[in-house]
Coordinates of C-alpha atoms and ligand atoms in Angstrom, one line a residue:
M1 CA 103.4 86.2 130.4
A2 CA 100.5 85.5 132.7
A3 CA 97.7 83.6 131.1
K4 CA 94.6 85.5 130.2
V5 CA 91.5 84.9 132.3
L6 CA 88.1 86.5 131.4
V7 CA 85.5 87.0 134.2
T8 CA 82.2 87.8 132.4
R9 CA 80.6 89.9 135.1
E10 CA 81.5 91.6 138.3
I11 CA 81.6 89.0 141.0
P12 CA 82.4 88.9 144.8
T13 CA 86.1 89.4 145.5
A14 CA 86.2 85.8 146.9
G15 CA 86.1 84.9 143.2
T16 CA 88.7 87.3 141.9
D17 CA 91.2 87.3 144.7
P18 CA 92.4 83.8 143.9
L19 CA 93.0 84.8 140.3
K20 CA 95.9 87.3 141.1
D21 CA 98.5 85.3 139.2
Y22 CA 96.7 85.7 136.0
D23 CA 96.0 88.5 133.5
V24 CA 92.4 89.0 134.5
T25 CA 89.8 91.0 132.7
V26 CA 86.5 91.5 134.6
L27 CA 83.7 92.8 132.3
G28 CA 81.3 95.2 134.1
D29 CA 78.3 94.8 136.3
G30 CA 75.8 94.5 133.5
V31 CA 75.2 91.5 131.1
P32 CA 77.8 91.9 128.3
D33 CA 76.6 92.0 124.8
R34 CA 77.7 89.3 122.4
E35 CA 80.2 91.4 120.6
T36 CA 81.9 92.6 123.8
L37 CA 82.0 89.0 125.0
L38 CA 83.6 87.6 121.8
E39 CA 86.2 90.3 121.8
A40 CA 87.0 90.0 125.4
A41 CA 87.2 86.2 125.2
S42 CA 89.9 86.4 122.5
G43 CA 93.1 84.6 123.6
A44 CA 91.6 83.6 127.0
S45 CA 92.9 80.4 128.7
A46 CA 90.0 80.5 131.1
I47 CA 86.6 82.0 131.4
L48 CA 84.6 82.4 134.6
S49 CA 81.1 82.8 133.3
T50 CA 77.7 83.3 134.8
V51 CA 74.2 82.1 133.8
T52 CA 73.6 85.2 131.7
E53 CA 76.3 84.4 129.2
T54 CA 75.9 81.9 126.5
M55 CA 79.1 79.7 126.3
D56 CA 78.7 78.2 122.8
A57 CA 80.9 76.9 120.2
G58 CA 81.3 80.4 118.6
L59 CA 82.4 81.8 121.9
M60 CA 84.9 79.0 122.5
D61 CA 86.3 79.5 119.0
A62 CA 86.6 83.2 119.6
A63 CA 88.7 82.4 122.7
G64 CA 90.9 80.2 120.6
S65 CA 92.7 76.9 121.0
G66 CA 94.4 77.9 124.2
L67 CA 91.0 77.8 126.1
K68 CA 91.3 75.3 128.9
V69 CA 88.3 75.9 131.2
I70 CA 84.9 77.5 131.5
A71 CA 84.1 77.8 135.2
N72 CA 80.4 78.6 135.5
L73 CA 79.3 80.5 138.6
A74 CA 76.1 78.4 139.1
V75 CA 75.1 74.9 139.8
G76 CA 73.1 74.9 136.5
Y77 CA 75.1 75.0 133.3
D78 CA 72.5 74.9 130.6
N79 CA 74.1 78.2 129.3
V80 CA 77.2 76.2 128.3
D81 CA 77.4 74.0 125.3
V82 CA 79.1 71.1 127.2
D83 CA 79.4 68.9 124.0
A84 CA 81.1 71.8 122.1
A85 CA 83.4 72.2 125.2
T86 CA 84.2 68.5 125.3
E87 CA 85.0 68.4 121.6
R88 CA 87.5 71.2 122.1
G89 CA 89.0 69.7 125.3
V90 CA 87.7 72.5 127.4
V91 CA 86.8 71.5 130.9
V92 CA 83.4 72.8 132.2
T93 CA 82.8 73.2 135.9
N94 CA 79.9 74.4 138.1
T95 CA 79.3 75.2 141.7
P96 CA 77.2 72.5 143.4
G97 CA 76.7 72.1 147.1
V98 CA 77.3 75.7 148.3
L99 CA 73.8 77.1 147.3
D100 CA 71.5 74.3 148.4
E101 CA 70.2 75.9 151.6
T102 CA 70.0 79.4 150.1
T103 CA 68.0 78.2 147.1
A104 CA 65.7 76.1 149.2
D105 CA 65.1 79.2 151.4
T106 CA 64.0 81.1 148.3
A107 CA 61.7 78.2 147.2
F108 CA 60.1 78.0 150.6
M109 CA 59.8 81.8 150.8
L110 CA 57.9 81.7 147.4
L111 CA 55.7 78.9 148.6
L112 CA 54.6 80.9 151.7
A113 CA 54.3 84.1 149.8
A114 CA 52.2 82.5 147.0
A115 CA 50.0 80.7 149.4
R116 CA 49.5 83.6 151.7
R117 CA 49.2 86.2 149.0
L118 CA 52.1 88.3 150.2
G119 CA 52.6 90.1 146.8
E120 CA 48.9 91.2 146.7
A121 CA 49.0 92.1 150.3
E122 CA 52.1 94.3 149.9
R123 CA 50.7 96.0 146.8
L124 CA 47.5 96.7 148.8
V125 CA 49.4 98.4 151.5
R126 CA 51.7 100.4 149.3
S127 CA 48.8 101.6 147.1
G128 CA 47.1 103.1 150.1
G129 CA 44.1 101.0 149.4
W130 CA 44.1 99.0 152.7
E131 CA 41.1 100.3 154.7
A132 CA 40.7 97.8 157.5
W133 CA 41.4 94.4 158.8
G134 CA 38.9 92.0 157.2
P135 CA 37.8 88.5 158.3
M136 CA 37.8 87.4 154.6
Q137 CA 40.6 89.5 153.4
L138 CA 43.6 88.0 151.5
T139 CA 43.0 84.5 152.8
G140 CA 44.9 81.6 151.3
P141 CA 45.5 78.0 151.8
E142 CA 47.2 76.8 155.1
V143 CA 50.7 75.5 154.5
S144 CA 51.2 73.5 157.7
G145 CA 50.4 69.9 157.6
K146 CA 49.8 69.9 153.8
K147 CA 51.3 67.7 151.1
L148 CA 54.4 68.9 149.3
G149 CA 55.5 67.3 146.0
I150 CA 59.1 67.9 145.2
V151 CA 60.0 67.4 141.5
G152 CA 63.7 66.6 141.4
F153 CA 65.0 65.3 144.7
G154 CA 68.7 66.2 144.6
R155 CA 70.5 68.4 147.2
I156 CA 68.2 71.5 146.7
G157 CA 65.0 69.4 146.6
Q158 CA 66.0 67.6 149.8
A159 CA 66.9 71.0 151.5
M160 CA 63.4 72.1 150.5
G161 CA 62.0 68.9 152.2
R162 CA 63.8 69.7 155.4
R163 CA 62.2 73.2 155.5
A164 CA 58.8 71.7 154.8
R165 CA 59.2 69.1 157.6
G166 CA 59.5 72.1 160.0
F167 CA 56.0 73.0 158.9
G168 CA 54.7 69.6 159.5
M169 CA 54.2 69.0 155.8
R170 CA 54.2 65.5 154.2
I171 CA 56.8 65.0 151.6
F172 CA 56.4 63.3 148.3
Y173 CA 59.1 63.3 145.6
D174 CA 59.7 62.5 142.0
A175 CA 63.2 61.5 141.0
R176 CA 64.8 59.1 138.6
S177 CA 65.9 56.8 141.4
R178 CA 64.8 56.2 145.0
K179 CA 66.6 58.1 147.7
P180 CA 66.3 55.8 150.7
E181 CA 68.4 58.0 153.1
A182 CA 66.4 61.1 152.4
E183 CA 63.2 59.0 152.6
R184 CA 64.2 58.0 156.2
E185 CA 65.3 61.5 157.2
L186 CA 62.2 63.3 155.8
D187 CA 59.7 60.5 156.0
A188 CA 59.4 61.1 152.3
R189 CA 57.7 58.8 149.7
R190 CA 58.6 58.5 146.0
M191 CA 55.6 59.0 143.6
S192 CA 55.2 59.5 139.9
L193 CA 55.0 63.0 138.6
E194 CA 51.4 62.4 137.7
E195 CA 50.5 61.3 141.2
I196 CA 52.4 64.3 142.7
L197 CA 50.5 66.7 140.4
S198 CA 47.1 65.3 141.1
T199 CA 47.4 64.8 144.8
C200 CA 49.8 67.3 146.3
D201 CA 48.7 70.7 147.7
F202 CA 52.1 72.3 146.9
V203 CA 54.5 71.3 144.1
S204 CA 58.1 72.6 144.0
V205 CA 60.3 72.1 141.0
H206 CA 64.0 71.5 141.5
T207 CA 65.1 69.6 138.4
P208 CA 67.8 70.8 136.1
L209 CA 66.9 71.9 132.5
T210 CA 67.7 69.1 130.0
D211 CA 66.1 68.0 126.8
G212 CA 64.0 65.7 128.9
T213 CA 62.7 68.4 131.3
H214 CA 61.8 71.1 128.9
H215 CA 58.1 71.9 129.5
L216 CA 57.9 69.1 132.0
I217 CA 55.0 71.0 133.5
G218 CA 52.8 72.1 130.6
A219 CA 49.1 72.5 130.0
A220 CA 48.3 68.9 130.3
E221 CA 50.2 68.6 133.6
L222 CA 48.7 71.8 135.0
A223 CA 45.2 70.5 134.2
T224 CA 45.6 67.6 136.6
M225 CA 46.6 69.8 139.5
K226 CA 44.1 70.6 142.4
P227 CA 42.3 74.0 142.2
E228 CA 43.8 74.9 145.5
A229 CA 47.4 73.9 144.5
V230 CA 50.4 76.2 144.5
L231 CA 53.3 75.7 142.1
V232 CA 56.8 76.9 142.8
N233 CA 59.7 77.0 140.4
T234 CA 63.2 77.9 141.4
S235 CA 65.1 75.6 138.9
R236 CA 65.0 76.8 135.3
G237 CA 62.2 78.7 133.6
P238 CA 61.8 76.4 130.5
V239 CA 61.0 73.5 132.8
V240 CA 57.5 75.0 133.2
D241 CA 55.4 76.2 130.2
E242 CA 55.0 79.8 131.1
A243 CA 52.1 80.5 128.7
A244 CA 50.2 77.4 130.0
L245 CA 50.9 78.4 133.5
A246 CA 49.6 81.9 132.9
G247 CA 46.4 80.4 131.5
A248 CA 45.9 78.1 134.5
L249 CA 46.4 81.0 136.9
L250 CA 44.1 83.3 135.0
E251 CA 41.3 80.8 134.9
K252 CA 42.0 79.9 138.6
R253 CA 42.6 76.3 137.7
I254 CA 45.4 76.4 140.3
F255 CA 45.4 78.7 143.3
A256 CA 48.8 80.4 142.8
A257 CA 52.4 80.2 141.8
G258 CA 55.8 81.5 143.0
L259 CA 58.5 81.9 140.3
D260 CA 62.1 82.8 140.4
V261 CA 63.0 81.7 136.9
Y262 CA 61.6 82.4 133.5
E263 CA 61.7 81.0 130.0
E264 CA 63.5 84.0 128.5
E265 CA 65.0 85.9 131.3
P266 CA 64.8 88.7 132.0
K267 CA 61.6 88.7 130.0
V268 CA 58.5 87.5 131.9
H269 CA 55.4 86.4 130.1
P270 CA 53.2 89.5 129.8
K271 CA 50.2 87.7 131.2
L272 CA 52.0 86.7 134.3
L273 CA 52.8 90.3 135.0
E274 CA 49.2 91.1 135.0
L275 CA 48.1 88.4 137.4
E276 CA 47.6 88.8 141.2
N277 CA 48.0 85.2 142.0
V278 CA 51.7 84.8 141.1
V279 CA 54.7 85.9 143.1
L280 CA 57.5 87.0 140.8
A281 CA 61.2 87.1 141.9
P282 CA 64.1 88.0 139.6
H283 CA 66.2 84.8 139.8
I284 CA 67.5 85.4 143.3
G285 CA 67.5 81.8 144.4
S286 CA 71.1 81.7 145.5
A287 CA 71.4 85.5 146.3
S288 CA 72.6 85.6 149.9
I289 CA 75.8 87.4 150.5
E290 CA 77.5 84.4 151.9
T291 CA 76.3 82.0 149.2
R292 CA 77.3 84.3 146.3
G293 CA 80.8 84.6 147.9
A294 CA 81.0 80.8 148.3
M295 CA 79.9 80.3 144.6
A296 CA 82.5 82.8 143.4
A297 CA 85.2 81.1 145.5
L298 CA 84.3 77.7 144.2
A299 CA 84.2 78.8 140.6
A300 CA 87.7 80.3 141.0
E301 CA 88.9 77.1 142.7
N302 CA 87.7 75.1 139.8
L303 CA 89.4 77.4 137.3
V304 CA 92.7 77.6 139.1
A305 CA 92.8 73.8 139.4
V306 CA 92.4 73.3 135.7
M307 CA 94.9 76.0 134.9
R308 CA 97.5 74.2 137.2
G309 CA 96.8 70.8 135.5
E310 CA 95.0 69.5 138.5
E311 CA 91.6 67.8 138.8
P312 CA 89.0 70.5 139.6
P313 CA 86.5 69.7 142.3
N314 CA 83.4 70.1 140.0
A315 CA 84.1 69.1 136.4
V316 CA 80.8 68.3 134.5
N317 CA 82.6 66.9 131.5
S318 CA 85.4 64.7 133.0
D319 CA 85.8 63.4 129.4
A320 CA 87.4 66.7 128.4
H321 CA 90.3 66.2 130.6
G322 CA 92.4 64.4 128.0
D323 CA 93.4 67.6 126.4
A324 CA 93.0 70.1 129.1
L325 CA 94.7 68.4 132.0
Ligands
LIG1 C1 72.3 78.3 139.7 O1 73.3 78.2 140.5 O2 72.2 77.6 138.8 C2 71.5 79.5 139.9 O3 70.4 79.5 139.1 C3 72.3 80.8 139.8 O4 72.0 81.4 140.9

């Protein structure tokens, strides 16, 4: 009998085609509720999950002792309890490398849109309220030649830096270790987070969500930013304290923000929804057709590798292999 594979959401066929040898259940297009998920997971040997499903101990136990792999269709895997998986010998995999350029595109798009007030501008046109061109109308800070601070200088942060170089921006980064190669390529300089926040015109957050990065940018940090600064977050919502950010934007303590991620998705802090100086996107960082196909294909490749007893390309808990491989 073919092993049971649960795919928690409808995904591009590049992710389901490679699963033809298995007994595959694909849940619908929407986010499955917990009960549906627990029921569907029962007896599964493999789960291909997305960021909207919490993969915790309860879910793993509902799947049962035959569960070998959770292949998350995302580079971030804060929705998966990796320790619980490791304890159960379940391999957890993610999809790094295939979404860097697309996510950096989104970050730069938000940077430009927030600086140049694209959200407000579009709302003005659509409302019929645009009466004429105006010399003072909807002006925002110039992007070209300004200082960009990149918080988290991994693959996506560096891809953001490449875009910024095309705009003649000067690059500063905060990372746990120095990145000499990227420094050379982007003429980038490492700085502390404090220095970045107090000196950069634009700050873009690209760090994963961990215990150490929760509310990394909070009220105290926002207070040190320049009044003309723009903050962009395409990493994970809880890295920025949303209530503190709404306060800083409301009081114009910073110029604007561009957000793709939120603390409690799909909820957005109600104060942010009322503000003109924030551009809000619905977690579309990696949402190009090509990239979502590549992510789905890589998640499936990881899943199939574990099912075959092979080393998957992107295990995040290699220590779980003992049981699963
Ligand atoms: C990721 O890959 O972590 C994204 O947030 C999902 O698009």
